Amino acid sequence: MEEPAIEEGDHNRDVEVAPALISVHPDHKFIVVSIGSDLRVFDLQGSCSVTLVDDSSGPPHKDSIRAIRFGAEGKLFVSAGDDKLVKIWNANSWHCITTVCSEKRVSAVAISKDGMFVCFADKFGVVWALDLDGFDENQVLVDKKAAPVLAHYCSIITSLEFSLDGRFIISADRDFKIRVTVFPKKPLDGAHEIQSFCLGHTEFVSCLALVCTPDCPEGFLVSGSGDSTVCLWDITSGLLLDTCEVGSQAGLLESNGREEENHSAVTNLCTTSDGTVVAVAIQSLQGIMLLNCNLSARSLSVAKVVSITGGCFIPTSLATASSAEFLWMVTGVSTLHGLDSHSLARVRVISGFRRSNDHEPTVLQDDEIPGGEKLLEKLQGSVSIENKVFSAAAEAVKMAMCNLLIKKHYSADKRDFRKRTRNDKKMKQ
């Protein structure tokens, strides 16, 4: 029988792009940007770039980084991605303290609130846990292996979070669901107790964030989706408290005249420490949307759209620190084919993110950003970047998200062909 032709969108993984990501130290000490396989760190206190120390030969990562995160106390930093490597860094010395090999490509990471466990999720829907018992800032951890703790059964896990009190681990996937699992005292033996499912989205769940209130130590959950909504959840019961339609209110850009199915997908969320404001990144929106989160009324509402002028800037990732009023944003993708620019990112900052509604958030100019030109040179790859690069980046991220998270339907012959030509063989640890 003749082999079925590979359809558009099933192209070789070599042409995939990965969005730029940004992470901020809880005390606003460091800013980290990943773009492609590059991990770029800037020291805000010392106003200088940081050199990573990794005892393995070659660069820390050899393929696109898909997840980065600081621990709650800022002592640890984790990076992971398509090279199936999970690297844990001492976030003071920036020395890699251990590297773990995943069986599949990694799609999300989380660090327990006590810093004792690193969890990571792969693209086959399995969540793994790594015990950091014995962690010493001056010592490298050796012979550490991860153990599977739960699974979403062959659905790509898109986001992973610990509840604010550390009792639950929350995982979201491309099959529209959010699972809240009790995080056991011995997670390496498996996490078998499901607390709740948060069901209500009609497209892939792209991102999760927690908001807190004194009378709810585990926090409330906020989720973003490809269905253009942001939802507020009670994670203990799985109850949907409110839904905010953001796509229709964002004033989105046209996408080359095409009507895109996921043109208004929510791509990232970031919350203030008091839980009153949620920043939302939306595909095709040049800027961000701010939502008011009223936890006493259990409601979400659109507060304002903060537009970013002066070129095409559609954020691919958002981050903030609990000790500062800055919202950090980045846009960019790895290896844009057809352009001379390689793995360039653009960083922008909004001040006044945590202030009351009496103060307007302000988009800072480049010379007003903390760290200034030195920071931009390090994190962006160049101080000045042509706008056409990021116009192409926005289109590339949109297509990549569609290919990755919008489920395709295949004939029986096509499914058989894909099984016979798959290249995801397990990597020995």
PDB file of C-alpha atoms in Angstrom, residues 3 46 73 78 94 115 121 131 145 149 154 176 183 189 195-196 259 292 331 336 378 387 399:
ATOM      1  CA  GLU A   3       2.531   5.508   2.076  1.00  0.00           C
ATOM      2  CA  GLY A  46      25.198  43.809  40.220  1.00  0.00           C
ATOM      3  CA  GLU A  73      12.445  31.191  47.855  1.00  0.00           C
ATOM      4  CA  VAL A  78      15.029  24.937  36.661  1.00  0.00           C
ATOM      5  CA  TRP A  94      24.427  29.784  38.840  1.00  0.00           C
ATOM      6  CA  GLY A 115      12.111  23.402  47.577  1.00  0.00           C
ATOM      7  CA  ALA A 121       5.910  17.053  32.738  1.00  0.00           C
ATOM      8  CA  ASP A 131      13.847  14.462  45.241  1.00  0.00           C
ATOM      9  CA  LYS A 145      16.751  10.082  39.121  1.00  0.00           C
ATOM     10  CA  VAL A 149       4.008  10.414  39.992  1.00  0.00           C
ATOM     11  CA  CYS A 154      -1.006  10.663  26.255  1.00  0.00           C
ATOM     12  CA  PHE A 176      -9.257  21.023  27.893  1.00  0.00           C
ATOM     13  CA  PHE A 183       0.888  15.962  46.574  1.00  0.00           C
ATOM     14  CA  ASP A 189       5.811   6.392  45.431  1.00  0.00           C
ATOM     15  CA  GLN A 195      -8.677  16.132  44.677  1.00  0.00           C
ATOM     16  CA  SER A 196     -10.714  17.535  41.770  1.00  0.00           C
ATOM     17  CA  GLU A 259      -9.437  34.038  10.116  1.00  0.00           C
ATOM     18  CA  ASN A 292      -9.507  42.780  38.115  1.00  0.00           C
ATOM     19  CA  THR A 331       8.600  38.236  22.688  1.00  0.00           C
ATOM     20  CA  LEU A 336      13.248  32.185  12.303  1.00  0.00           C
ATOM     21  CA  LYS A 378      22.401  40.338  27.337  1.00  0.00           C
ATOM     22  CA  ASN A 387      10.502  45.193  13.768  1.00  0.00           C
ATOM     23  CA  MET A 399       1.458  28.443  13.895  1.00  0.00           C
TER      24      MET A 399
END
